[in-house]
Amino acid sequence: MASSASLTRAEVAAMIDHTLLAPGATPDDVAALIYEARELGVLAICVSPSMLPVRAQGLVVATVAGFPSGKHHSLVKGAEARLAVDQGATEVDMVIDVGAALAGDYNAVLSDIVTVREAIGDRAVLKVIIEAAALPDAAIVEVCRVAERAGANFVKTSTGFHPAGGASVHAVELMAATVGGRLGVKASGGIRTAEAAADLIAAGATRLGLSKSREVLDGFPA
């Protein structure tokens, strides 16, 4: 296991998407998220598309599309992503159709991602949420390859809402090995301690999606 002492608080903060995707989130909650994000020095905030636009100067603004099930029509995901970018988001985390991946229909997964990529063009970073905990290893590899072919910038482990679970060291290692540094790897879902975050970074995560950012960062040295 990696040690949190080998990473500084600032280094980890620069990798964090400080996230609020709870269905009951209010505008006041989003304002509090932005305030805390600035206080913690994180890279980005990630909010639901219905909460856009937001005033978050100095922070990257990320949102989601097809969240959390991935069972939206591709054109709906594309329209949702395009509207979000029009409203100021510069990163979009889209959810694939996990069922298509489980069925081995990687052409459908490719088409889904391409639709969103074309909808937002080069105006925003595209992260592809694969729900790694729900997929066998072979499917994780194939979906990562498909995401790269489709023009994604990142592959991301999880929504944090799937009953199969969130990020794991094994999944991140497999994803990082597959994309080989050509894409970023975002670990998200169930990361609540500095030790867990350090292990995922050691496994190859280049971005972390956290709702408990303060608790995680408090475990890293200044």
PDB file of C-alpha atoms in Angstrom:
ATOM      1  CA  MET A   1       0.000   0.000   0.000  1.00  0.00           C
ATOM      2  CA  ALA A   2       1.201   3.497  -0.815  1.00  0.00           C
ATOM      3  CA  SER A   3       1.955   5.941   1.987  1.00  0.00           C
ATOM      4  CA  SER A   4       0.133   9.249   2.155  1.00  0.00           C
ATOM      5  CA  ALA A   5       3.350  10.757   3.542  1.00  0.00           C
ATOM      6  CA  SER A   6       4.988  10.560   0.101  1.00  0.00           C
ATOM      7  CA  LEU A   7       2.460  13.027  -1.352  1.00  0.00           C
ATOM      8  CA  THR A   8       1.821  16.571  -0.212  1.00  0.00           C
ATOM      9  CA  ARG A   9      -1.583  18.029   0.482  1.00  0.00           C
ATOM     10  CA  ALA A  10      -1.153  20.521  -2.384  1.00  0.00           C
ATOM     11  CA  GLU A  11      -0.167  17.796  -4.863  1.00  0.00           C
ATOM     12  CA  VAL A  12      -3.286  15.808  -4.086  1.00  0.00           C
ATOM     13  CA  ALA A  13      -5.544  18.869  -4.035  1.00  0.00           C
ATOM     14  CA  ALA A  14      -4.415  19.624  -7.598  1.00  0.00           C
ATOM     15  CA  MET A  15      -5.890  16.256  -8.661  1.00  0.00           C
ATOM     16  CA  ILE A  16      -9.312  16.596  -7.021  1.00  0.00           C
ATOM     17  CA  ASP A  17     -12.745  17.127  -8.544  1.00  0.00           C
ATOM     18  CA  HIS A  18     -14.654  18.298  -5.426  1.00  0.00           C
ATOM     19  CA  THR A  19     -18.004  16.697  -6.111  1.00  0.00           C
ATOM     20  CA  LEU A  20     -21.652  17.302  -5.260  1.00  0.00           C
ATOM     21  CA  LEU A  21     -24.054  15.089  -7.209  1.00  0.00           C
ATOM     22  CA  ALA A  22     -26.616  14.312  -4.514  1.00  0.00           C
ATOM     23  CA  PRO A  23     -30.198  14.425  -5.829  1.00  0.00           C
ATOM     24  CA  GLY A  24     -31.219  16.735  -2.986  1.00  0.00           C
ATOM     25  CA  ALA A  25     -28.469  19.298  -3.546  1.00  0.00           C
ATOM     26  CA  THR A  26     -29.621  22.928  -3.393  1.00  0.00           C
ATOM     27  CA  PRO A  27     -28.098  26.137  -4.783  1.00  0.00           C
ATOM     28  CA  ASP A  28     -26.893  26.909  -1.261  1.00  0.00           C
ATOM     29  CA  ASP A  29     -25.137  23.525  -1.179  1.00  0.00           C
ATOM     30  CA  VAL A  30     -23.396  24.329  -4.456  1.00  0.00           C
ATOM     31  CA  ALA A  31     -22.309  27.723  -3.117  1.00  0.00           C
ATOM     32  CA  ALA A  32     -20.879  25.963  -0.064  1.00  0.00           C
ATOM     33  CA  LEU A  33     -19.097  23.468  -2.324  1.00  0.00           C
ATOM     34  CA  ILE A  34     -17.463  26.281  -4.289  1.00  0.00           C
ATOM     35  CA  TYR A  35     -16.413  28.077  -1.105  1.00  0.00           C
ATOM     36  CA  GLU A  36     -14.894  24.889   0.302  1.00  0.00           C
ATOM     37  CA  ALA A  37     -13.186  24.063  -3.005  1.00  0.00           C
ATOM     38  CA  ARG A  38     -11.415  27.427  -2.964  1.00  0.00           C
ATOM     39  CA  GLU A  39     -10.481  26.996   0.690  1.00  0.00           C
ATOM     40  CA  LEU A  40      -9.013  23.544   0.023  1.00  0.00           C
ATOM     41  CA  GLY A  41      -7.194  24.565  -3.149  1.00  0.00           C
ATOM     42  CA  VAL A  42      -8.627  21.777  -5.291  1.00  0.00           C
ATOM     43  CA  LEU A  43      -8.572  21.764  -9.072  1.00  0.00           C
ATOM     44  CA  ALA A  44     -12.267  21.453  -9.906  1.00  0.00           C
ATOM     45  CA  ILE A  45     -15.837  21.210  -8.759  1.00  0.00           C
ATOM     46  CA  CYS A  46     -18.276  18.700 -10.241  1.00  0.00           C
ATOM     47  CA  VAL A  47     -22.007  19.429 -10.025  1.00  0.00           C
ATOM     48  CA  SER A  48     -25.195  18.176 -11.622  1.00  0.00           C
ATOM     49  CA  PRO A  49     -26.045  19.850 -14.946  1.00  0.00           C
ATOM     50  CA  SER A  50     -29.254  21.307 -13.527  1.00  0.00           C
ATOM     51  CA  MET A  51     -27.139  23.407 -11.142  1.00  0.00           C
ATOM     52  CA  LEU A  52     -25.366  25.209 -13.996  1.00  0.00           C
ATOM     53  CA  PRO A  53     -24.379  27.910 -14.625  1.00  0.00           C
ATOM     54  CA  VAL A  54     -22.301  28.612 -11.520  1.00  0.00           C
ATOM     55  CA  ARG A  55     -19.859  31.362 -10.580  1.00  0.00           C
ATOM     56  CA  ALA A  56     -16.651  29.539  -9.717  1.00  0.00           C
ATOM     57  CA  GLN A  57     -13.792  31.734 -10.863  1.00  0.00           C
ATOM     58  CA  GLY A  58     -10.429  30.049 -10.484  1.00  0.00           C
ATOM     59  CA  LEU A  59     -11.927  26.545 -10.502  1.00  0.00           C
ATOM     60  CA  VAL A  60     -12.506  24.088 -13.317  1.00  0.00           C
ATOM     61  CA  VAL A  61     -16.245  23.414 -13.629  1.00  0.00           C
ATOM     62  CA  ALA A  62     -17.176  19.813 -14.394  1.00  0.00           C
ATOM     63  CA  THR A  63     -20.567  18.178 -14.755  1.00  0.00           C
ATOM     64  CA  VAL A  64     -22.098  14.841 -15.717  1.00  0.00           C
ATOM     65  CA  ALA A  65     -24.143  13.440 -18.606  1.00  0.00           C
ATOM     66  CA  GLY A  66     -26.336  10.347 -18.628  1.00  0.00           C
ATOM     67  CA  PHE A  67     -25.862  10.202 -14.878  1.00  0.00           C
ATOM     68  CA  PRO A  68     -26.004   7.925 -12.980  1.00  0.00           C
ATOM     69  CA  SER A  69     -27.518   5.020 -14.935  1.00  0.00           C
ATOM     70  CA  GLY A  70     -26.047   5.575 -18.397  1.00  0.00           C
ATOM     71  CA  LYS A  71     -29.338   4.318 -19.835  1.00  0.00           C
ATOM     72  CA  HIS A  72     -30.192   7.583 -21.573  1.00  0.00           C
ATOM     73  CA  HIS A  73     -30.328   7.703 -25.353  1.00  0.00           C
ATOM     74  CA  SER A  74     -26.995   8.795 -26.803  1.00  0.00           C
ATOM     75  CA  LEU A  75     -28.596  11.857 -28.380  1.00  0.00           C
ATOM     76  CA  VAL A  76     -29.957  12.871 -24.977  1.00  0.00           C
ATOM     77  CA  LYS A  77     -26.496  12.499 -23.445  1.00  0.00           C
ATOM     78  CA  GLY A  78     -25.060  14.593 -26.248  1.00  0.00           C
ATOM     79  CA  ALA A  79     -27.674  17.316 -25.866  1.00  0.00           C
ATOM     80  CA  GLU A  80     -27.210  17.355 -22.094  1.00  0.00           C
ATOM     81  CA  ALA A  81     -23.444  17.652 -22.480  1.00  0.00           C
ATOM     82  CA  ARG A  82     -23.678  20.381 -25.116  1.00  0.00           C
ATOM     83  CA  LEU A  83     -26.074  22.446 -22.997  1.00  0.00           C
ATOM     84  CA  ALA A  84     -23.794  22.064 -19.984  1.00  0.00           C
ATOM     85  CA  VAL A  85     -20.807  23.307 -21.970  1.00  0.00           C
ATOM     86  CA  ASP A  86     -22.897  26.210 -23.269  1.00  0.00           C
ATOM     87  CA  GLN A  87     -23.578  27.022 -19.607  1.00  0.00           C
ATOM     88  CA  GLY A  88     -19.921  27.101 -18.641  1.00  0.00           C
ATOM     89  CA  ALA A  89     -18.820  23.544 -17.919  1.00  0.00           C
ATOM     90  CA  THR A  90     -15.363  22.779 -19.269  1.00  0.00           C
ATOM     91  CA  GLU A  91     -15.359  19.079 -18.358  1.00  0.00           C
ATOM     92  CA  VAL A  92     -18.084  16.474 -18.859  1.00  0.00           C
ATOM     93  CA  ASP A  93     -18.150  13.076 -17.142  1.00  0.00           C
ATOM     94  CA  MET A  94     -20.474  10.836 -19.187  1.00  0.00           C
ATOM     95  CA  VAL A  95     -21.777   7.423 -18.165  1.00  0.00           C
ATOM     96  CA  ILE A  96     -21.637   4.608 -20.689  1.00  0.00           C
ATOM     97  CA  ASP A  97     -24.439   2.089 -21.159  1.00  0.00           C
ATOM     98  CA  VAL A  98     -22.992  -0.523 -18.815  1.00  0.00           C
ATOM     99  CA  GLY A  99     -25.420  -3.118 -20.113  1.00  0.00           C
ATOM    100  CA  ALA A 100     -24.023  -2.726 -23.620  1.00  0.00           C
ATOM    101  CA  ALA A 101     -20.533  -3.325 -22.272  1.00  0.00           C
ATOM    102  CA  LEU A 102     -21.668  -6.389 -20.321  1.00  0.00           C
ATOM    103  CA  ALA A 103     -23.306  -7.730 -23.481  1.00  0.00           C
ATOM    104  CA  GLY A 104     -20.053  -7.237 -25.406  1.00  0.00           C
ATOM    105  CA  ASP A 105     -21.628  -4.663 -27.724  1.00  0.00           C
ATOM    106  CA  TYR A 106     -18.607  -2.390 -27.868  1.00  0.00           C
ATOM    107  CA  ASN A 107     -19.777  -0.777 -31.098  1.00  0.00           C
ATOM    108  CA  ALA A 108     -22.748   0.600 -29.159  1.00  0.00           C
ATOM    109  CA  VAL A 109     -20.407   1.877 -26.458  1.00  0.00           C
ATOM    110  CA  LEU A 110     -18.220   3.487 -29.115  1.00  0.00           C
ATOM    111  CA  SER A 111     -21.201   5.173 -30.778  1.00  0.00           C
ATOM    112  CA  ASP A 112     -22.450   6.453 -27.416  1.00  0.00           C
ATOM    113  CA  ILE A 113     -19.129   8.104 -26.579  1.00  0.00           C
ATOM    114  CA  VAL A 114     -18.616   9.461 -30.096  1.00  0.00           C
ATOM    115  CA  THR A 115     -22.055  11.103 -29.963  1.00  0.00           C
ATOM    116  CA  VAL A 116     -21.107  13.034 -26.832  1.00  0.00           C
ATOM    117  CA  ARG A 117     -17.652  13.861 -28.140  1.00  0.00           C
ATOM    118  CA  GLU A 118     -19.125  15.290 -31.329  1.00  0.00           C
ATOM    119  CA  ALA A 119     -21.783  17.211 -29.378  1.00  0.00           C
ATOM    120  CA  ILE A 120     -19.190  19.109 -27.344  1.00  0.00           C
ATOM    121  CA  GLY A 121     -16.378  19.161 -29.893  1.00  0.00           C
ATOM    122  CA  ASP A 122     -13.088  20.324 -28.462  1.00  0.00           C
ATOM    123  CA  ARG A 123     -14.737  22.813 -26.100  1.00  0.00           C
ATOM    124  CA  ALA A 124     -14.536  20.526 -23.078  1.00  0.00           C
ATOM    125  CA  VAL A 125     -12.625  17.616 -21.586  1.00  0.00           C
ATOM    126  CA  LEU A 126     -14.557  14.347 -21.888  1.00  0.00           C
ATOM    127  CA  LYS A 127     -14.320  11.744 -19.128  1.00  0.00           C
ATOM    128  CA  VAL A 128     -15.960   8.361 -19.674  1.00  0.00           C
ATOM    129  CA  ILE A 129     -17.420   6.636 -16.606  1.00  0.00           C
ATOM    130  CA  ILE A 130     -17.221   2.879 -17.136  1.00  0.00           C
ATOM    131  CA  GLU A 131     -18.562   1.512 -13.767  1.00  0.00           C
ATOM    132  CA  ALA A 132     -15.514  -0.719 -13.444  1.00  0.00           C
ATOM    133  CA  ALA A 133     -16.862  -2.536 -10.383  1.00  0.00           C
ATOM    134  CA  ALA A 134     -19.722  -3.879 -12.509  1.00  0.00           C
ATOM    135  CA  LEU A 135     -17.487  -5.128 -15.343  1.00  0.00           C
ATOM    136  CA  PRO A 136     -15.174  -8.130 -15.708  1.00  0.00           C
ATOM    137  CA  ASP A 137     -11.542  -7.332 -16.443  1.00  0.00           C
ATOM    138  CA  ALA A 138     -11.808  -8.075 -20.159  1.00  0.00           C
ATOM    139  CA  ALA A 139     -14.688  -5.615 -20.509  1.00  0.00           C
ATOM    140  CA  ILE A 140     -12.792  -2.935 -18.569  1.00  0.00           C
ATOM    141  CA  VAL A 141      -9.927  -3.249 -21.049  1.00  0.00           C
ATOM    142  CA  GLU A 142     -12.196  -3.154 -24.100  1.00  0.00           C
ATOM    143  CA  VAL A 143     -14.226  -0.184 -22.869  1.00  0.00           C
ATOM    144  CA  CYS A 144     -11.032   1.761 -22.158  1.00  0.00           C
ATOM    145  CA  ARG A 145      -9.811   1.011 -25.671  1.00  0.00           C
ATOM    146  CA  VAL A 146     -13.148   2.113 -27.098  1.00  0.00           C
ATOM    147  CA  ALA A 147     -13.078   5.337 -25.061  1.00  0.00           C
ATOM    148  CA  GLU A 148      -9.654   6.147 -26.504  1.00  0.00           C
ATOM    149  CA  ARG A 149     -10.842   5.450 -30.049  1.00  0.00           C
ATOM    150  CA  ALA A 150     -13.864   7.691 -29.480  1.00  0.00           C
ATOM    151  CA  GLY A 151     -11.718  10.661 -28.496  1.00  0.00           C
ATOM    152  CA  ALA A 152     -12.169  10.681 -24.725  1.00  0.00           C
ATOM    153  CA  ASN A 153      -9.634  12.476 -22.550  1.00  0.00           C
ATOM    154  CA  PHE A 154     -10.129  10.359 -19.419  1.00  0.00           C
ATOM    155  CA  VAL A 155     -11.565   7.047 -18.340  1.00  0.00           C
ATOM    156  CA  LYS A 156     -13.241   7.102 -14.925  1.00  0.00           C
ATOM    157  CA  THR A 157     -13.955   4.207 -12.610  1.00  0.00           C
ATOM    158  CA  SER A 158     -17.400   4.872 -11.217  1.00  0.00           C
ATOM    159  CA  THR A 159     -20.406   7.072 -10.619  1.00  0.00           C
ATOM    160  CA  GLY A 160     -20.391   6.274  -6.918  1.00  0.00           C
ATOM    161  CA  PHE A 161     -24.065   5.309  -7.233  1.00  0.00           C
ATOM    162  CA  HIS A 162     -23.784   1.741  -8.601  1.00  0.00           C
ATOM    163  CA  PRO A 163     -24.477  -1.075  -6.113  1.00  0.00           C
ATOM    164  CA  ALA A 164     -21.407  -2.963  -7.385  1.00  0.00           C
ATOM    165  CA  GLY A 165     -19.164  -0.381  -5.734  1.00  0.00           C
ATOM    166  CA  GLY A 166     -16.723   2.372  -6.540  1.00  0.00           C
ATOM    167  CA  ALA A 167     -13.037   2.732  -7.265  1.00  0.00           C
ATOM    168  CA  SER A 168     -10.576  -0.090  -6.626  1.00  0.00           C
ATOM    169  CA  VAL A 169      -6.815  -0.311  -6.927  1.00  0.00           C
ATOM    170  CA  HIS A 170      -7.139  -3.283  -9.280  1.00  0.00           C
ATOM    171  CA  ALA A 171      -9.467  -1.465 -11.674  1.00  0.00           C
ATOM    172  CA  VAL A 172      -7.285   1.647 -11.728  1.00  0.00           C
ATOM    173  CA  GLU A 173      -4.175  -0.425 -12.414  1.00  0.00           C
ATOM    174  CA  LEU A 174      -5.942  -2.177 -15.295  1.00  0.00           C
ATOM    175  CA  MET A 175      -7.317   1.064 -16.736  1.00  0.00           C
ATOM    176  CA  ALA A 176      -3.971   2.847 -16.453  1.00  0.00           C
ATOM    177  CA  ALA A 177      -2.151  -0.041 -18.120  1.00  0.00           C
ATOM    178  CA  THR A 178      -4.682  -0.059 -20.968  1.00  0.00           C
ATOM    179  CA  VAL A 179      -4.584   3.658 -21.762  1.00  0.00           C
ATOM    180  CA  GLY A 180      -0.839   3.850 -21.200  1.00  0.00           C
ATOM    181  CA  GLY A 181      -0.718   7.515 -20.237  1.00  0.00           C
ATOM    182  CA  ARG A 182      -2.482   8.609 -23.413  1.00  0.00           C
ATOM    183  CA  LEU A 183      -5.660   9.283 -21.412  1.00  0.00           C
ATOM    184  CA  GLY A 184      -6.060  10.341 -17.820  1.00  0.00           C
ATOM    185  CA  VAL A 185      -7.551   7.957 -15.262  1.00  0.00           C
ATOM    186  CA  LYS A 186     -10.063   9.301 -12.755  1.00  0.00           C
ATOM    187  CA  ALA A 187     -10.809   7.280  -9.642  1.00  0.00           C
ATOM    188  CA  SER A 188     -14.121   8.009  -7.942  1.00  0.00           C
ATOM    189  CA  GLY A 189     -16.615   6.338  -5.669  1.00  0.00           C
ATOM    190  CA  GLY A 190     -16.059   5.491  -2.029  1.00  0.00           C
ATOM    191  CA  ILE A 191     -12.714   7.265  -1.550  1.00  0.00           C
ATOM    192  CA  ARG A 192     -12.865   8.534   2.026  1.00  0.00           C
ATOM    193  CA  THR A 193      -9.326   8.347   3.437  1.00  0.00           C
ATOM    194  CA  ALA A 194      -5.877   9.629   2.548  1.00  0.00           C
ATOM    195  CA  GLU A 195      -4.603   6.057   2.471  1.00  0.00           C
ATOM    196  CA  ALA A 196      -7.198   5.014  -0.087  1.00  0.00           C
ATOM    197  CA  ALA A 197      -6.438   8.068  -2.213  1.00  0.00           C
ATOM    198  CA  ALA A 198      -2.688   7.426  -2.039  1.00  0.00           C
ATOM    199  CA  ASP A 199      -3.151   3.801  -3.082  1.00  0.00           C
ATOM    200  CA  LEU A 200      -5.246   4.813  -6.097  1.00  0.00           C
ATOM    201  CA  ILE A 201      -2.728   7.444  -7.151  1.00  0.00           C
ATOM    202  CA  ALA A 202       0.051   4.875  -6.869  1.00  0.00           C
ATOM    203  CA  ALA A 203      -2.036   2.542  -9.036  1.00  0.00           C
ATOM    204  CA  GLY A 204      -2.204   5.154 -11.796  1.00  0.00           C
ATOM    205  CA  ALA A 205      -5.030   7.562 -11.001  1.00  0.00           C
ATOM    206  CA  THR A 206      -4.358  11.062 -12.327  1.00  0.00           C
ATOM    207  CA  ARG A 207      -7.582  12.602 -11.030  1.00  0.00           C
ATOM    208  CA  LEU A 208      -9.753  11.887  -7.989  1.00  0.00           C
ATOM    209  CA  GLY A 209     -13.491  12.447  -7.670  1.00  0.00           C
ATOM    210  CA  LEU A 210     -14.214  13.138  -4.000  1.00  0.00           C
ATOM    211  CA  SER A 211     -17.147  14.334  -1.960  1.00  0.00           C
ATOM    212  CA  LYS A 212     -15.081  14.037   1.248  1.00  0.00           C
ATOM    213  CA  SER A 213     -12.177  16.124   0.001  1.00  0.00           C
ATOM    214  CA  ARG A 214     -11.386  17.773   3.327  1.00  0.00           C
ATOM    215  CA  GLU A 215     -11.224  14.470   5.201  1.00  0.00           C
ATOM    216  CA  VAL A 216      -8.946  12.980   2.552  1.00  0.00           C
ATOM    217  CA  LEU A 217      -6.642  16.005   2.319  1.00  0.00           C
ATOM    218  CA  ASP A 218      -6.298  16.232   6.108  1.00  0.00           C
ATOM    219  CA  GLY A 219      -4.381  12.952   5.917  1.00  0.00           C
ATOM    220  CA  PHE A 220      -1.640  14.390   3.713  1.00  0.00           C
ATOM    221  CA  PRO A 221       1.266  16.478   5.013  1.00  0.00           C
ATOM    222  CA  ALA A 222       1.397  20.174   4.206  1.00  0.00           C
TER     223      ALA A 222
END
